[in-house]
Amino acid sequence: MYLADRGSAASTSAAPGDRRAVPDRRPGRRAGSALPSTVLVLGTVSLITDISSEMVTAVLPLYLVAELGLSPLGFGVLDGVYNGVSALVRLVGGRLSDRGGGGGHKAVAVVGYGLSALCKPLLLMVHSLPLIGAVLAVDRTGKGLRTAPRDAMISLAAEPGTRGRAFGVHRAMDTAGALCGPLVAFLLLRAAADGYDAVFTVSFCVAVVGVAVLLLFVPRRAAIATEGTVVAGPSVVAGDAAAVEPSALAEDAAGRAPAGPRAAVGPQAPVRALLGRPEVRRLTGCAVLLGLTTLSDSFLYLTLQRRLDLPVAWFPLLPLGTAAVFLLLAVPLGAIADRIGRRRLFLAGHLALLCAYGLLLVPAAGGAALVCTVLALHGSFYAATDGVLAAATADAVPEDVRGSGLAVVQTGQTAARFVCSIAFGAAWTAWGDRTAVLAAAVGLALAAAVSTRLLRRAGTPSPPASPSEQTS
């Protein structure tokens, strides 16, 4: 069982067989409830990088549709590439980072952040649809490589009981960047003669700063060697996948997985071995089902812009509403997830998204009030699901394959959203935006009902493990 150091006066030594916790004195862990410095530095990296990436994301839909004249179906394909290609490489990033040991997570993350940074100036040089698609694919490859190792570093640095809050803090800092990025893009579009070129150039410079902070200030190993405390006794060390008690997976207020024997998963475990763990399989299945009916941000903003006929120059400001709500709610909802259950909050977040879809079907008489409400619900959805799903996955996956386990769930979710982008673009082209949103809403309601049943089964306690299973 993970027995985190709470600053207690537990003995630092124990006789064989003594089950008392030995405080963890390894670097990178501060006493009490303070978050490790690794979480805060990675949050800073994400904040800077998101300023860069969201500058591009904020203008990209308008650039492709208004400047290049893409149809909704064509944009859906490119949007699927932009948001879905990372699914093809997340597993690679997770596996490579696990194989590299403690330093592997940082090394793979650096490569991922670096690739994305290099793609920003390339957008200045390409103007045809195939070349733009290729650059976006490389950019998302970088995102796919870095996401799982970054989340693995966060989960390994934070105590198990506070992972929801740790991911909430990281996502809040990440979202602060997402809040600044569209604002910078908006100002550049209004101030520069060649607005899009200015956005891509400044975006590249900011991305380089983010890579530099990652290289200089994120520890290579210390930050991930903090899974918990050593537990005195034969072959029992917190964080050791072969020795951690099955009861560490018991469903509790933090929403962790059910108790029961832990399947052996080695450092080079294939996807099928990770999916052989019932809790990982259920989380992945739910992420896929819900992802198939989750509209991309770009489509949601395009729908609002067309419904209300917003001026083109104001379009980059729409993501600010989502980002502001995400920023305000990420930390408190992460802490709530630690108390009431991460799976429950994950499902509640999708109910908020379903309400947003419903409002998109209401006649546009609501004007600004409609926009604000939809964006508030959209931001609440992200605050209740993004970091919460990562925290729930971390509970179900051993330390030595944490990157791979996170990548499995994230890959399923991202691949499903890729399919959703293409399907929604096709539905919009064939039937119009209103019918396409209605189909997505019906699908999301059905997916939420099935996911609730699956995760409720996951919360049913399994029979306690035998002593031999607990120590083997």
Coordinates of C-alpha atoms in Angstrom, one line a residue:
M1 CA 0.0 0.0 0.0
Y2 CA 1.2 3.5 -0.7
L3 CA 2.0 5.0 2.7
A4 CA 2.8 8.6 1.9
D5 CA 5.0 10.7 4.2
R6 CA 2.8 13.1 6.2
G7 CA 5.6 14.4 8.3
S8 CA 4.9 12.0 11.1
A9 CA 7.5 10.9 13.6
A10 CA 7.6 7.3 12.4
S11 CA 10.8 5.4 13.1
T12 CA 13.4 5.5 10.3
S13 CA 14.3 1.8 10.9
A14 CA 12.3 -1.3 11.8
A15 CA 12.8 -4.9 12.5
P16 CA 12.0 -7.4 9.8
G17 CA 8.3 -7.9 9.5
D18 CA 7.5 -4.5 11.0
R19 CA 4.8 -2.9 8.8
R20 CA 5.3 0.6 10.1
A21 CA 5.9 3.4 7.5
V22 CA 9.4 4.7 7.2
P23 CA 9.3 8.4 6.2
D24 CA 10.5 9.1 2.6
R25 CA 13.6 11.3 2.8
R26 CA 14.3 11.3 -0.9
P27 CA 14.8 14.6 -2.7
G28 CA 12.0 16.5 -4.3
R29 CA 9.3 15.9 -1.6
R30 CA 8.4 18.6 0.9
A31 CA 6.7 17.8 4.1
G32 CA 3.0 18.3 4.7
S33 CA 0.6 19.0 1.9
A34 CA 2.8 21.3 -0.2
L35 CA 3.1 20.1 -3.8
P36 CA 6.6 19.0 -5.0
S37 CA 8.6 21.5 -6.9
T38 CA 8.6 19.2 -10.0
V39 CA 4.8 19.7 -10.3
L40 CA 5.2 23.5 -10.2
V41 CA 8.1 23.6 -12.7
L42 CA 6.3 21.3 -15.1
G43 CA 3.3 23.6 -14.7
T44 CA 5.5 26.6 -15.7
V45 CA 6.7 24.7 -18.8
S46 CA 3.1 24.0 -19.8
L47 CA 2.1 27.5 -19.1
I48 CA 4.7 28.9 -21.4
T49 CA 4.2 26.2 -24.1
D50 CA 0.4 26.7 -24.0
I51 CA 0.8 30.5 -24.7
S52 CA 2.7 29.4 -27.8
S53 CA 0.4 26.6 -29.0
E54 CA -2.9 28.4 -28.2
M55 CA -1.8 31.5 -30.2
V56 CA -1.8 29.2 -33.2
T57 CA -4.9 27.2 -32.2
A58 CA -6.9 30.4 -31.7
V59 CA -6.3 31.6 -35.3
L60 CA -6.0 28.3 -37.0
P61 CA -9.7 27.6 -37.7
L62 CA -10.3 31.0 -39.1
Y63 CA -7.0 30.9 -41.1
L64 CA -8.0 27.6 -42.7
V65 CA -11.7 28.4 -43.3
A66 CA -11.5 32.1 -44.1
E67 CA -8.1 32.3 -45.8
L68 CA -7.9 28.9 -47.5
G69 CA -11.7 28.5 -48.0
L70 CA -11.9 25.0 -46.5
S71 CA -15.3 23.3 -46.3
P72 CA -16.5 22.0 -42.9
L73 CA -15.5 18.5 -44.0
G74 CA -12.0 19.6 -45.1
F75 CA -11.6 21.4 -41.8
G76 CA -12.8 18.4 -39.9
V77 CA -10.1 16.3 -41.5
L78 CA -7.4 18.8 -40.7
D79 CA -8.8 19.3 -37.2
G80 CA -8.8 15.6 -36.7
V81 CA -5.1 15.5 -37.8
Y82 CA -4.3 18.3 -35.4
N83 CA -6.0 16.7 -32.4
G84 CA -5.7 13.0 -33.3
V85 CA -2.3 12.3 -34.7
S86 CA -0.8 12.5 -31.2
A87 CA -2.8 9.3 -30.5
L88 CA -0.5 7.4 -32.9
V89 CA 2.6 8.3 -30.9
R90 CA 1.5 8.6 -27.3
L91 CA 2.1 4.9 -26.7
V92 CA 5.6 5.3 -28.2
G93 CA 6.3 8.2 -25.9
G94 CA 5.0 6.3 -22.9
R95 CA 7.0 3.2 -23.7
L96 CA 10.2 5.0 -24.5
S97 CA 10.0 7.0 -21.3
D98 CA 9.5 3.9 -19.1
R99 CA 12.4 2.1 -20.7
G100 CA 14.7 5.0 -20.0
G101 CA 14.1 4.7 -16.3
G102 CA 13.9 7.8 -14.1
G103 CA 15.6 10.1 -16.7
G104 CA 13.6 8.7 -19.6
H105 CA 10.5 10.7 -18.8
K106 CA 12.3 14.0 -19.1
A107 CA 14.3 13.1 -22.2
V108 CA 11.2 12.1 -24.2
A109 CA 9.3 15.1 -23.0
V110 CA 12.2 17.4 -24.2
V111 CA 12.0 15.8 -27.6
G112 CA 8.3 16.3 -27.8
Y113 CA 8.3 19.9 -26.7
G114 CA 11.2 20.6 -29.1
L115 CA 9.4 19.1 -32.1
S116 CA 6.3 21.2 -31.5
A117 CA 8.5 24.4 -31.2
L118 CA 10.2 23.7 -34.5
C119 CA 6.9 23.4 -36.3
K120 CA 5.8 27.0 -35.5
P121 CA 8.1 28.8 -38.1
L122 CA 7.3 26.1 -40.7
L123 CA 3.7 27.4 -40.8
L124 CA 5.2 30.6 -42.3
M125 CA 6.7 28.6 -45.2
V126 CA 3.8 26.4 -46.2
H127 CA 0.5 27.5 -47.8
S128 CA -0.9 24.4 -49.5
L129 CA -3.3 22.1 -47.7
P130 CA -1.1 18.9 -47.8
L131 CA 1.9 20.7 -46.5
I132 CA 0.0 22.5 -43.7
G133 CA -1.5 19.1 -42.8
A134 CA 2.0 17.6 -42.6
V135 CA 3.3 20.4 -40.4
L136 CA 0.3 20.0 -38.1
A137 CA 0.9 16.3 -37.9
V138 CA 4.5 16.8 -36.8
D139 CA 3.4 19.3 -34.2
R140 CA 0.9 16.9 -32.8
T141 CA 3.6 14.2 -32.9
G142 CA 5.5 16.3 -30.5
K143 CA 2.5 16.7 -28.2
G144 CA 1.9 12.9 -28.3
L145 CA 5.5 12.2 -27.3
R146 CA 5.5 14.6 -24.4
T147 CA 2.1 14.2 -22.8
A148 CA 2.5 10.7 -21.2
P149 CA 6.0 11.3 -19.8
R150 CA 5.0 14.7 -18.4
D151 CA 2.0 13.3 -16.7
A152 CA 4.0 10.4 -15.4
M153 CA 6.5 12.8 -13.8
I154 CA 3.6 14.6 -12.1
S155 CA 2.0 11.4 -10.8
L156 CA 5.3 10.0 -9.5
A157 CA 6.2 13.3 -7.8
A158 CA 2.8 13.7 -6.0
E159 CA 1.5 11.7 -3.1
P160 CA -1.3 9.2 -4.2
G161 CA -3.8 10.9 -2.0
T162 CA -3.2 14.4 -3.5
R163 CA -2.8 13.5 -7.2
G164 CA -6.1 15.1 -8.1
R165 CA -4.9 18.4 -6.6
A166 CA -1.4 18.0 -8.2
F167 CA -2.9 17.5 -11.7
G168 CA -5.4 20.3 -10.9
V169 CA -2.6 22.8 -10.2
H170 CA -0.7 21.7 -13.3
R171 CA -3.8 22.0 -15.5
A172 CA -4.5 25.4 -13.9
M173 CA -1.1 26.7 -14.8
D174 CA -1.4 25.1 -18.3
T175 CA -4.7 26.9 -18.7
A176 CA -3.2 30.2 -17.6
G177 CA -1.1 29.9 -20.8
A178 CA -4.2 28.9 -22.8
L179 CA -5.8 32.1 -21.5
C180 CA -2.9 34.3 -22.5
G181 CA -2.3 32.7 -25.9
P182 CA -5.6 33.8 -27.6
L183 CA -5.2 37.2 -26.1
V184 CA -1.8 37.7 -27.6
A185 CA -3.0 36.4 -31.0
F186 CA -5.9 38.8 -30.8
L187 CA -3.6 41.7 -30.2
L188 CA -1.2 40.7 -32.9
L189 CA -4.0 40.3 -35.5
R190 CA -5.2 43.8 -34.8
A191 CA -1.7 45.4 -34.6
A192 CA 0.3 43.7 -37.3
A193 CA -0.1 44.2 -41.0
D194 CA 0.6 40.5 -41.7
G195 CA -1.3 39.2 -38.6
Y196 CA -1.0 35.5 -39.2
D197 CA 2.8 35.6 -39.9
A198 CA 3.3 37.7 -36.7
V199 CA 1.3 35.1 -34.6
F200 CA 3.4 32.2 -36.0
T201 CA 6.7 34.0 -35.4
V202 CA 6.0 35.1 -31.8
S203 CA 4.6 31.6 -31.1
F204 CA 7.9 30.0 -32.1
C205 CA 9.9 32.4 -29.8
V206 CA 7.7 31.6 -26.8
A207 CA 7.9 27.8 -27.4
V208 CA 11.7 28.0 -27.3
V209 CA 11.6 29.6 -23.9
G210 CA 9.4 26.7 -22.7
V211 CA 11.9 24.1 -23.9
A212 CA 14.7 26.0 -22.2
V213 CA 12.8 26.0 -18.8
L214 CA 12.2 22.2 -19.1
L215 CA 15.9 21.5 -19.8
L216 CA 17.3 23.8 -17.1
F217 CA 14.9 23.4 -14.2
V218 CA 13.1 20.0 -14.3
P219 CA 15.2 17.4 -12.4
R220 CA 16.3 14.4 -14.4
R221 CA 15.6 11.8 -11.8
A222 CA 14.9 13.1 -8.3
A223 CA 11.4 14.3 -9.2
I224 CA 10.2 10.9 -10.2
A225 CA 11.7 9.0 -7.3
T226 CA 9.0 10.0 -4.8
E227 CA 6.2 7.5 -5.2
G228 CA 5.8 7.1 -1.5
T229 CA 7.5 5.8 1.6
V230 CA 9.5 2.7 2.2
V231 CA 7.5 0.2 4.2
A232 CA 9.7 -1.9 6.5
G233 CA 9.4 -5.6 5.9
P234 CA 10.7 -8.3 3.5
S235 CA 10.6 -7.1 -0.2
V236 CA 7.9 -4.4 0.4
V237 CA 8.7 -1.0 -0.9
A238 CA 6.1 1.6 -1.9
G239 CA 6.2 2.1 -5.6
D240 CA 7.6 -1.4 -6.3
A241 CA 5.0 -2.9 -8.7
A242 CA 5.9 -6.4 -7.5
A243 CA 5.5 -5.6 -3.9
V244 CA 2.8 -3.1 -3.5
E245 CA -0.2 -4.5 -1.7
P246 CA -3.3 -5.1 -3.8
S247 CA -5.3 -3.1 -1.3
A248 CA -3.5 0.0 -2.7
L249 CA -6.0 -0.3 -5.6
A250 CA -9.1 -0.3 -3.3
E251 CA -11.9 2.0 -4.3
D252 CA -11.9 4.8 -1.8
A253 CA -12.9 8.4 -1.5
A254 CA -10.1 9.2 -4.0
G255 CA -11.8 7.1 -6.6
R256 CA -9.0 4.5 -6.8
A257 CA -9.3 1.1 -8.4
P258 CA -10.9 -2.0 -6.7
A259 CA -8.8 -4.1 -4.4
G260 CA -7.5 -7.4 -5.7
P261 CA -4.4 -9.1 -7.0
R262 CA -2.3 -6.8 -9.2
A263 CA -1.5 -8.2 -12.6
A264 CA 2.2 -8.4 -13.3
V265 CA 3.2 -5.7 -15.7
G266 CA 6.8 -5.4 -16.7
P267 CA 8.7 -2.3 -17.8
Q268 CA 8.2 -3.3 -21.4
A269 CA 4.6 -4.4 -21.0
P270 CA 2.6 -4.4 -24.3
V271 CA -0.7 -2.7 -24.6
R272 CA -2.6 -6.0 -24.1
A273 CA -0.9 -6.6 -20.7
L274 CA -2.0 -3.1 -19.5
L275 CA -5.5 -3.6 -20.9
G276 CA -5.5 -7.0 -19.1
R277 CA -5.9 -5.0 -15.9
P278 CA -9.7 -4.5 -15.4
E279 CA -9.5 -1.0 -14.0
V280 CA -7.3 0.2 -17.0
R281 CA -9.6 -1.5 -19.5
R282 CA -12.7 0.1 -18.0
L283 CA -11.1 3.6 -17.9
T284 CA -9.9 3.2 -21.5
G285 CA -13.3 2.0 -22.7
C286 CA -15.1 4.9 -21.1
A287 CA -12.5 7.4 -22.4
V288 CA -13.1 6.0 -25.9
L289 CA -16.9 6.0 -25.7
L290 CA -17.0 9.6 -24.4
G291 CA -14.3 10.8 -26.8
L292 CA -16.4 9.6 -29.8
T293 CA -19.0 12.3 -28.9
T294 CA -16.7 15.1 -27.7
L295 CA -16.6 17.9 -30.2
S296 CA -13.2 19.6 -30.7
D297 CA -12.8 23.1 -29.3
S298 CA -12.5 24.5 -32.9
F299 CA -15.9 23.1 -34.0
L300 CA -17.6 24.4 -30.9
Y301 CA -16.1 27.9 -31.4
L302 CA -17.0 27.8 -35.1
T303 CA -20.5 26.9 -34.3
L304 CA -20.8 29.8 -31.9
Q305 CA -19.2 32.2 -34.3
R306 CA -21.6 31.2 -37.1
R307 CA -24.7 31.1 -34.9
L308 CA -24.1 34.7 -33.7
D309 CA -22.2 36.0 -36.7
L310 CA -19.3 37.3 -34.6
P311 CA -16.8 39.6 -36.3
V312 CA -13.7 37.7 -37.5
A313 CA -11.3 39.8 -35.4
W314 CA -13.1 38.7 -32.2
F315 CA -12.9 35.0 -33.0
P316 CA -9.6 34.4 -31.1
L317 CA -11.2 35.6 -27.9
L318 CA -13.7 32.7 -27.7
P319 CA -11.2 30.3 -26.2
L320 CA -10.6 32.8 -23.4
G321 CA -14.0 32.0 -21.9
T322 CA -13.2 28.3 -21.7
A323 CA -9.7 28.9 -20.4
A324 CA -10.8 31.3 -17.7
V325 CA -13.3 28.9 -16.3
F326 CA -10.9 26.0 -16.6
L327 CA -8.3 28.1 -14.7
L328 CA -10.7 29.0 -11.9
L329 CA -12.0 25.4 -11.4
A330 CA -9.1 23.1 -12.1
V331 CA -7.6 23.2 -8.6
P332 CA -10.8 23.1 -6.5
L333 CA -12.3 20.3 -8.7
G334 CA -9.1 18.4 -8.5
A335 CA -9.2 18.5 -4.7
I336 CA -12.9 17.5 -4.8
A337 CA -12.0 14.6 -7.0
D338 CA -9.6 13.4 -4.3
R339 CA -12.4 13.4 -1.8
I340 CA -15.5 12.2 -3.7
G341 CA -14.0 10.0 -6.3
R342 CA -12.2 10.8 -9.6
R343 CA -14.5 8.6 -11.7
R344 CA -17.6 10.4 -10.4
L345 CA -16.2 13.8 -11.2
F346 CA -15.0 12.6 -14.6
L347 CA -18.6 11.6 -15.5
A348 CA -20.0 14.8 -14.0
G349 CA -17.8 16.8 -16.3
H350 CA -19.3 15.2 -19.4
L351 CA -22.8 16.1 -18.1
A352 CA -21.6 19.7 -18.2
L353 CA -20.6 19.2 -21.8
L354 CA -24.0 17.7 -22.6
C355 CA -25.6 20.8 -21.2
A356 CA -23.4 22.9 -23.5
Y357 CA -24.5 20.9 -26.5
G358 CA -28.1 21.5 -25.5
L359 CA -27.6 25.3 -25.4
L360 CA -26.1 25.2 -28.9
L361 CA -29.4 23.8 -30.1
V362 CA -31.3 26.7 -28.5
P363 CA -32.2 29.6 -30.9
A364 CA -29.5 32.2 -31.0
A365 CA -31.7 34.8 -29.3
G366 CA -29.6 34.5 -26.1
G367 CA -26.7 36.4 -27.8
A368 CA -23.8 37.2 -25.4
A369 CA -25.5 35.3 -22.5
L370 CA -25.6 32.1 -24.6
V371 CA -21.9 32.5 -25.5
C372 CA -20.9 33.0 -21.9
T373 CA -22.9 30.1 -20.6
V374 CA -21.7 27.7 -23.3
L375 CA -18.1 28.7 -22.6
A376 CA -18.5 28.3 -18.9
L377 CA -19.9 24.8 -19.3
H378 CA -17.1 24.0 -21.7
G379 CA -14.4 25.2 -19.2
S380 CA -16.1 23.2 -16.4
F381 CA -16.0 20.1 -18.5
Y382 CA -12.2 20.4 -19.0
A383 CA -11.6 21.2 -15.3
A384 CA -13.6 18.1 -14.2
T385 CA -12.1 15.7 -16.7
D386 CA -8.6 16.5 -18.0
G387 CA -6.3 16.1 -15.0
V388 CA -8.9 14.0 -13.2
L389 CA -8.7 11.2 -15.8
A390 CA -4.9 11.3 -15.6
A391 CA -5.1 11.0 -11.8
A392 CA -7.5 8.1 -11.9
T393 CA -5.3 6.3 -14.4
A394 CA -2.2 6.8 -12.3
D395 CA -4.0 5.0 -9.4
A396 CA -4.5 2.0 -11.6
V397 CA -1.0 1.6 -13.1
P398 CA 2.2 0.6 -11.3
E399 CA 5.1 3.1 -11.1
D400 CA 7.4 1.3 -13.5
V401 CA 4.9 1.5 -16.4
R402 CA 3.2 4.7 -15.4
G403 CA 4.1 6.4 -18.7
S404 CA 2.8 3.5 -20.8
G405 CA -0.4 3.2 -18.7
L406 CA -1.2 6.9 -19.1
A407 CA -0.5 6.7 -22.8
V408 CA -2.9 3.7 -23.3
V409 CA -5.9 5.7 -21.8
Q410 CA -4.9 9.0 -23.5
T411 CA -4.4 7.2 -26.8
G412 CA -7.9 5.7 -26.7
Q413 CA -9.4 9.1 -25.9
T414 CA -7.5 11.0 -28.5
A415 CA -8.1 8.5 -31.3
A416 CA -11.8 8.6 -30.5
R417 CA -11.8 12.4 -30.7
F418 CA -10.0 12.2 -34.0
V419 CA -12.9 10.0 -35.4
C420 CA -15.4 12.5 -33.9
S421 CA -13.8 15.5 -35.7
I422 CA -14.1 13.8 -39.1
A423 CA -17.6 12.5 -38.4
F424 CA -18.8 15.8 -37.2
G425 CA -17.3 17.6 -40.2
A426 CA -19.0 15.2 -42.5
A427 CA -22.4 15.5 -40.7
W428 CA -22.1 19.3 -40.7
T429 CA -21.4 19.3 -44.5
A430 CA -24.3 16.9 -45.2
W431 CA -27.0 18.1 -42.7
G432 CA -25.9 21.4 -41.3
D433 CA -24.4 22.4 -37.9
R434 CA -27.6 22.1 -35.9
T435 CA -28.4 18.5 -36.9
A436 CA -24.7 17.6 -36.3
V437 CA -24.7 19.0 -32.8
L438 CA -28.0 17.2 -32.1
A439 CA -26.4 13.9 -33.1
A440 CA -23.4 14.5 -30.9
A441 CA -25.7 15.3 -27.9
V442 CA -27.6 12.1 -28.3
G443 CA -24.4 10.1 -28.7
L444 CA -22.9 11.7 -25.6
A445 CA -26.0 11.0 -23.5
L446 CA -25.8 7.3 -24.5
A447 CA -22.0 7.1 -23.9
A448 CA -22.4 8.7 -20.5
A449 CA -25.0 6.2 -19.5
V450 CA -22.9 3.2 -20.6
S451 CA -19.8 4.7 -18.9
T452 CA -21.6 5.2 -15.6
R453 CA -22.5 1.5 -15.6
L454 CA -18.9 0.5 -16.4
L455 CA -17.3 2.7 -13.8
R456 CA -19.9 1.7 -11.2
R457 CA -18.8 -2.0 -11.7
A458 CA -15.2 -0.8 -11.3
G459 CA -16.1 0.6 -7.9
T460 CA -17.4 -2.8 -6.6
P461 CA -14.8 -4.1 -4.0
S462 CA -13.1 -7.3 -4.9
P463 CA -12.3 -10.0 -2.4
P464 CA -9.3 -9.2 -0.2
A465 CA -6.0 -10.7 -1.3
S466 CA -4.3 -13.4 0.5
P467 CA -1.1 -12.7 2.5
S468 CA 1.0 -14.5 0.0
E469 CA -0.5 -12.3 -2.8
Q470 CA 0.2 -9.2 -0.8
T471 CA 3.9 -9.8 -0.4
S472 CA 4.7 -11.6 -3.6

